[in-house]
Structures are given as C-alpha cells and as structure tokens.
C-alpha positions as a printed NumPy array, in Angstrom:
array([[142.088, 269.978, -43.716],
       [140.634, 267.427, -41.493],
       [136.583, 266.782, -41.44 ],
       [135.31 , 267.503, -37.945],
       [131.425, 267.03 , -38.831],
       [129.543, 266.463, -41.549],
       [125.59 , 266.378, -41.558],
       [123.469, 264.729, -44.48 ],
       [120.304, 264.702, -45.175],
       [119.229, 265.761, -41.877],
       [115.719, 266.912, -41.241],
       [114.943, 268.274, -37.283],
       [111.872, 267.652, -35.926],
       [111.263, 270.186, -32.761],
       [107.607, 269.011, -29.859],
       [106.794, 267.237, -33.058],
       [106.947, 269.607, -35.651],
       [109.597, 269.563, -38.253],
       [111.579, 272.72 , -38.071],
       [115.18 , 272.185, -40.78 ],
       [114.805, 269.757, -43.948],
       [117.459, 268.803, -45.981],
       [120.573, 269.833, -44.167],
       [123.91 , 268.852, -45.468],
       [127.317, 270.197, -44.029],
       [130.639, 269.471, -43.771],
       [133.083, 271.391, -41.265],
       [136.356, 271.21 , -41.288],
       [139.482, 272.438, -39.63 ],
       [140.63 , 275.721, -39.526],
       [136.931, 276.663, -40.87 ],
       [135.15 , 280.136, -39.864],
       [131.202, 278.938, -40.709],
       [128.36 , 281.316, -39.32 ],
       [124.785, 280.204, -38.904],
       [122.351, 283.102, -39.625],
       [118.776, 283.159, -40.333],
       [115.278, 285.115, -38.732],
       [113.504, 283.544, -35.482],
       [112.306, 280.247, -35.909],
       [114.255, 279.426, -38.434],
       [115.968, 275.95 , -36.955],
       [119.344, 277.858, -35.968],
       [119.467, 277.178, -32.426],
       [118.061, 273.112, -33.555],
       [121.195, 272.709, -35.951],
       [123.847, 273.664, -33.381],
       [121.952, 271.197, -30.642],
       [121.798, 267.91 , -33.59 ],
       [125.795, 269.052, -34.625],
       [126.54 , 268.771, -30.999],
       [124.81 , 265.046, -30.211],
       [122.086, 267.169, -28.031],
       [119.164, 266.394, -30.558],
       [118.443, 263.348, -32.282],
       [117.723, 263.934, -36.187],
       [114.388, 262.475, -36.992],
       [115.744, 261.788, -40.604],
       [119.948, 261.989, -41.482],
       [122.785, 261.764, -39.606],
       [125.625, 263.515, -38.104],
       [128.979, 262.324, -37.981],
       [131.526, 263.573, -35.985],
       [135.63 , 262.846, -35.617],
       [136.196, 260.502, -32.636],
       [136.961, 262.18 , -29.408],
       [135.982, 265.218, -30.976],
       [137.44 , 268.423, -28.64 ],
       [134.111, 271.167, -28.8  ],
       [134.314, 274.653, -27.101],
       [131.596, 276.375, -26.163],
       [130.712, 280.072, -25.72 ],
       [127.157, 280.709, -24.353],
       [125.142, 284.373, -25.156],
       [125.233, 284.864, -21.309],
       [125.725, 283.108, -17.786],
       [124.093, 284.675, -14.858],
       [126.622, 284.694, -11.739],
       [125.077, 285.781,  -7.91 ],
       [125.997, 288.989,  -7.298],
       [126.62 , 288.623,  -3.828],
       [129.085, 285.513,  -4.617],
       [133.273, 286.561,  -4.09 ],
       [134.016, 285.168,  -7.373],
       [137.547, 286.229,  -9.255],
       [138.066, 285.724, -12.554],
       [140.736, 283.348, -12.201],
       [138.575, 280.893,  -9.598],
       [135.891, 280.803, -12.226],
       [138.071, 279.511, -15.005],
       [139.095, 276.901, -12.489],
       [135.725, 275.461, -11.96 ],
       [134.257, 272.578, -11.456],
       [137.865, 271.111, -10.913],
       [141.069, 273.569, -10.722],
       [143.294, 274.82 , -13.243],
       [146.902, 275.2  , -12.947],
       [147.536, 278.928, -12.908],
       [149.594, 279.237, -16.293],
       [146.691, 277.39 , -18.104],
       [144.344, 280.778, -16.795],
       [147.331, 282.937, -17.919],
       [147.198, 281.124, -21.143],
       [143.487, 281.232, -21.872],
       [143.086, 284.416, -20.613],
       [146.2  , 285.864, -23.105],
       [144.067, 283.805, -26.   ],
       [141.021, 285.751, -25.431],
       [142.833, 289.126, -25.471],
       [142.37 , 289.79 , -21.44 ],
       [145.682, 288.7  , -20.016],
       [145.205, 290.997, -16.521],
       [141.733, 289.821, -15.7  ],
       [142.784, 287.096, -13.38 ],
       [141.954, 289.098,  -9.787],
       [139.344, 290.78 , -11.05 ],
       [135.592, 289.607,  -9.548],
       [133.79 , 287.784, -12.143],
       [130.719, 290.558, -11.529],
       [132.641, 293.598, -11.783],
       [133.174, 292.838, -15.321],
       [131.697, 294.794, -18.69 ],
       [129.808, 293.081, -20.791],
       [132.829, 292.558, -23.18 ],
       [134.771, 291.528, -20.456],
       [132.661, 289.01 , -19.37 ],
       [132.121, 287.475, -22.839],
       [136.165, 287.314, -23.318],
       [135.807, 285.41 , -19.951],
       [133.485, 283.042, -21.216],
       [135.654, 282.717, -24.286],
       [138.78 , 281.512, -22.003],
       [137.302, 279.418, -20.18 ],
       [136.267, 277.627, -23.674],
       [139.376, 277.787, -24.663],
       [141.327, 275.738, -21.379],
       [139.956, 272.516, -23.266],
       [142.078, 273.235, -26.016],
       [139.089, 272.584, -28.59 ],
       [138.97 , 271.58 , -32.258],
       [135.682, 272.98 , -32.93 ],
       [135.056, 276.484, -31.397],
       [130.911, 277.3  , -31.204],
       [129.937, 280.245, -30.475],
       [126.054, 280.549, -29.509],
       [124.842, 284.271, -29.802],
       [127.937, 284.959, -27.614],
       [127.921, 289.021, -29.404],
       [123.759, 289.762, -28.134],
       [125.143, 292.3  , -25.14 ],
       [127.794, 293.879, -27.129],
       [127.535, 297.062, -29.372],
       [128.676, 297.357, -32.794],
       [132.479, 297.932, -32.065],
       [132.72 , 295.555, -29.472],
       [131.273, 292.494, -31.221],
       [133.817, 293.821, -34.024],
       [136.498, 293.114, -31.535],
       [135.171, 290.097, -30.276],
       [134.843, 288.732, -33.563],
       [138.742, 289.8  , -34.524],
       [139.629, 287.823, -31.549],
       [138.213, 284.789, -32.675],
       [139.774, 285.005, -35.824],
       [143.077, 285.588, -34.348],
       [142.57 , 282.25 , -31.999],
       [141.773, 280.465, -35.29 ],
       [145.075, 281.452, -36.574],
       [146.916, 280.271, -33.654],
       [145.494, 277.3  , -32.442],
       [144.02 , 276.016, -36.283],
       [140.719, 275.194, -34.894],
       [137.127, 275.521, -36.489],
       [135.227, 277.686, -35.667],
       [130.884, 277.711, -35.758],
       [129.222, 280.846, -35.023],
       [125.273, 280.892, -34.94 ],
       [124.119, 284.914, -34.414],
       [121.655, 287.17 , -35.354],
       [124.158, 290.302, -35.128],
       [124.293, 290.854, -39.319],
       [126.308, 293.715, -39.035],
       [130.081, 292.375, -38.584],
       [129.845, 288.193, -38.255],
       [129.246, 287.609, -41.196],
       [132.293, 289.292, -42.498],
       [134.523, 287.366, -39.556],
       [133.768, 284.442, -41.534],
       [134.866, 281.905, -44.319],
       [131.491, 280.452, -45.056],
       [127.844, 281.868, -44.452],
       [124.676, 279.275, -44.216],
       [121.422, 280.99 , -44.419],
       [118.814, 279.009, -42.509],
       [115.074, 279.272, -43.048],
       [113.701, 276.013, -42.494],
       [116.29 , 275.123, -44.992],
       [119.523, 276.204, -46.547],
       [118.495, 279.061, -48.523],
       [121.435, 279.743, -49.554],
       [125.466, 279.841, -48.32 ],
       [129.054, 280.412, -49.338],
       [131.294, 283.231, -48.791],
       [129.818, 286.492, -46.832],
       [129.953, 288.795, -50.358],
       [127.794, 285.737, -52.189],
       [125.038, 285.409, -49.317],
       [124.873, 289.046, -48.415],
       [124.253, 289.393, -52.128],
       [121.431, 286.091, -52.575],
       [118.216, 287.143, -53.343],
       [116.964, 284.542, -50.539],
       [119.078, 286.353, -48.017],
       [117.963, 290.308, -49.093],
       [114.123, 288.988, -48.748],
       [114.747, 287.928, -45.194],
       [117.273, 291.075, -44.146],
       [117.113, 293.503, -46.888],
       [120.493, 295.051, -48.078],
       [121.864, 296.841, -45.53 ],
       [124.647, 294.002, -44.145],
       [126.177, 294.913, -47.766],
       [127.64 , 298.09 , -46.283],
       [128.211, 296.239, -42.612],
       [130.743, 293.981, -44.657],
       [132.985, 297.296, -45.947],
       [132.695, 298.556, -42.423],
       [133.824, 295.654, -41.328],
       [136.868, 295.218, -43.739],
       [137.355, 298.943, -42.944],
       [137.86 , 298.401, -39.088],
       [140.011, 295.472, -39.931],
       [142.488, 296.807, -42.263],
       [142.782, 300.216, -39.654],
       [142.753, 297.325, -36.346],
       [141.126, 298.072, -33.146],
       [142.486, 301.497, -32.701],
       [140.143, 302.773, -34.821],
       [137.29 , 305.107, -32.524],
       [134.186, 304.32 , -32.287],
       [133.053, 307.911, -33.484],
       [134.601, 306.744, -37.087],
       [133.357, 303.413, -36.919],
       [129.503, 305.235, -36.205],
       [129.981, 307.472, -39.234],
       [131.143, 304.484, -41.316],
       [128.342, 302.435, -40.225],
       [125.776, 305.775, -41.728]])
C-alpha cells in the first residue's frame, strides 16, 4: 500500500489554545480510518492540519505529491428558488462531460438522479449527491466530514456500505470524522479515538472495547457493531422494522 499522509508529533493549537498533542498517523491506500471523539475534542482541527488548512504549531504533516483529496461536507445549503438539476450541479464551477455525471452518479449508488432538481432531493439523496460530485476528481483520499448528521440509522448504514463499495472499486482511502457511533465505526478498518489526544485506536471491536473509549460513550456501540455486521451480511434489503428491533 502506498502512504498518502502521515502526521508526527503534531500538536494543534486552536485562537491560541492547544486543542490535539501528540498526534501521529499514517494513512494509506485502500485504508477505511474513522475519527471519533466527544465535542471539543480536536476532530474537526485534525482533518483541517491533514488537509494543509491549519498550520501545526508543533509536528508536521506530510502528504504524497499531487495528492488527489475528495471531499464530502455534513451539508450545503442550495436557494430554494434556484432551477438547479442534479446533473448541472455536478458540473459546476466548470462543466462535466455527461458520462463523467453518469459515472459518479452510478459510484454513489444514484445512477437516475441526473434530471432531478438538486432541492427536491431527500436527505439521503442529497448526501449521495454530494458524494458524486467528490468522486468526478477521481480522488486518492476520500474524507468524509460528518457527511451521515441528517440521516437515520438505516440510511447512514447505507451510506456507509456505499463508501465501502467505492473503496473496493476505485482502491482509494478513505477518512471519516463523525459523531454517528452507531454504524461508522463498524464501516471501518481503523478507529482513532480523539480527546485532546489519541486515547486509544485500532480495529472497531478493540476501541469499542478500550476502557478510554466506554468512559467517553459508554457500551452501547458494542451492540451497534453486530447490528451493523447483521445488516451487512442480510444487504440493504433488510427493513427498517428489523433493523429497529435489532438496534433494541
């Protein structure tokens, strides 16, 4: 696997208070790594210094030359009153050839969307939108900012199955920061648990299982994991009903 970034020693400093000490990370190709972690606790300040958007006030980040990022926002808000279709969006600022929006749109798992107008959308809709339109750029490194916060349970299952299946295809990496415990972490390779620090990471079983993690969350994500694996193994034909009694 190719290294796409790698952070060492990196402490984050945020209006002059220091809010992440001691970071070090490595991502690398064909990676699923989530970011978790309560308010405050230097999430959103890691994604910005990994991305060359804040300058570490101790460490460094290195990233691959001509590094190709994606990037799926939590929400964009669109005028209402503007005639917007799906497929115009994707081709802005500068257009896109229409089987590039076929494409990306068959890679996010809406391949009829094209006509539709941007604000007729669902919610899960629109963030499989968003998702396309990060994916025309043909990325190496997939992040994913909250981009699950509008979505119920099921959904951000679905979302999350999507981006593993664009993983598989395309081999990129993927970085995921969320609060939504109850299916990313299972969607994912590697867990870091921030909290001013790494309290503690690896794979989803170990940190749903840390001590440092059950002080912050409690234990509950434990049974969010085998609900997830449970939806997976039946696939996305499994109702909702069933997934709400799982979840209980």
């Amino acid at each position: 696997m190719t290294t796409l970034l790698e952070a060492r020693d990196l402490v984050l400093a945020y209006q002059g208070k220091t809010v992440l000490r001691d970071v070090n990370l490595t991502l690398a190709s064909g990676e699923i790594v989530t970011i978790v972690g309560p308010n405050g606790s230097g999430k959103s300040s890691l994604l910005r210094a990994l991305i060359g958007a804040l300058a570490p006030l101790r460490g460094a980040v290195t990233r691959k030359p001509g590094l190709r990022v994606g990037y799926v926002p939590q929400n964009l808000v669109i005028d209402p009153t503007l005639p917007l279709t799906v497929a115009r969006f994707l081709g802005l600022p500068q257009r896109i050839g229409r089987s590039a929006v076929r494409t990306a749109l068959q890679d996010a798992g809406v391949p009829d969307l094209g006509g539709q107008q941007m604000v007729s959308l669902s919610g899960g809709q629109f963030q499989r939108v968003l998702l396309a339109r990060a994916l025309l750029s043909d990325p190496e490194l997939l992040i994913l900012d909250e981009a699950t916060q509008s979505l119920d349970q099921p959904g951000a299952a679905s979302f999350y199955r999507q981006i593993e299946a664009v993983r598989a295809r395309t081999g990129c990496a993927v970085l995921m920061v969320s609060h939504d415990l109850h299916v990313v972490m299972a969607a994912s390779d590697r867990v870091l648990c921030l909290n001013g620090h790494i309290c503690c990471e690896g794979t989803p079983e170990v940190v749903a299982s840390a001590p440092e993690y059950r002080a912050l969350f409690g234990t509950g994500t434990q049974g969010a994991l085998a609900l997830y694996r449970h939806q997976h193994q039946h696939g996305p034909e499994c109702d909702h009903d069933h997934v709400h009694e799982a979840a209980e």
